[in-house]
């Protein structure tokens, strides 16, 4: 069964809201609010695929709502269709200049509304697919460094606001250059794929995130995870890779593929830059590699970091 798109209808006229809801409810999941203020509050807690937005409303008008949506990184890509009794070309042009995707004049045809909504959702679906492809590592088919940076930035901001813990893991396949030299680069690519899939499969919470960091390095972002839980999770990842039992006769520390892991944790949202977490995790990883490999080293970041 296909997942229904979520559409938020924002209009102060109850009759317009009712007609739009009946027009679209068979094919989509519909949410209704009667003001711009309530729309901005709604999208803070609920992800929607499209917004149908009246322009003339008491309080914040539709133009201001759109400006605020575009200013927020979490809502700026939501397509907006303006719907308004203002039919002048200047009003329509202003809407497009602010970033609206379409403009429907009142009184509206239900057939036109369905067609315009369908077209915008198709465009969004294609854009989402392109965005996803741009965020996936071509070899391992897991998230890439770009997606990691975006995810870490988002979770760091959440950690700072809520004062909740956030942990980052950096992982490196031990003696991978020696593996490539011994078995060849095709075998090396296969090894990277198997390790990547094992790491992703070990993630049970929907919020846990593993990405390819670059080369033979991987990273994990763990929201609301303290150092102790991060250590347990890192052990789980290490065990998952060991369980693959990929032969590595050129390794200097084992007869199979292993990983070293560095952990950095901010316990109370006190880190003032997300890159600090990566830097600290990298220091932990360096220590793990420098002291024997197939190890985990954790670092708690001081409040002054």
PDB file of C-alpha atoms in Angstrom, residues 4 35 80 83 90 94 99 103 116 118 183 212 223 245 251 253 282-283:
ATOM      1  CA  UNK A   4      -0.327   8.881   1.442  1.00  0.00           C
ATOM      2  CA  UNK A  35      -4.054  30.713  10.879  1.00  0.00           C
ATOM      3  CA  UNK A  80       3.755  25.724  -1.038  1.00  0.00           C
ATOM      4  CA  UNK A  83      -4.646  29.934  -2.810  1.00  0.00           C
ATOM      5  CA  UNK A  90       1.412  41.524  -8.931  1.00  0.00           C
ATOM      6  CA  UNK A  94       5.064  38.259  -5.373  1.00  0.00           C
ATOM      7  CA  UNK A  99       9.273  30.824  -3.330  1.00  0.00           C
ATOM      8  CA  UNK A 103      -0.892  29.878  -7.295  1.00  0.00           C
ATOM      9  CA  UNK A 116      -2.023  21.179  -9.231  1.00  0.00           C
ATOM     10  CA  UNK A 118      -0.721  16.021  -8.006  1.00  0.00           C
ATOM     11  CA  UNK A 183      43.712  -9.318  -1.929  1.00  0.00           C
ATOM     12  CA  UNK A 212      30.690   6.226   5.126  1.00  0.00           C
ATOM     13  CA  UNK A 223      21.204  11.159  19.449  1.00  0.00           C
ATOM     14  CA  UNK A 245      35.044 -13.225   9.797  1.00  0.00           C
ATOM     15  CA  UNK A 251      46.724  -7.839   9.262  1.00  0.00           C
ATOM     16  CA  UNK A 253      46.592  -7.639  14.858  1.00  0.00           C
ATOM     17  CA  UNK A 282      39.028  11.259  15.644  1.00  0.00           C
ATOM     18  CA  UNK A 283      41.433  11.654  18.563  1.00  0.00           C
TER      19      UNK A 283
END
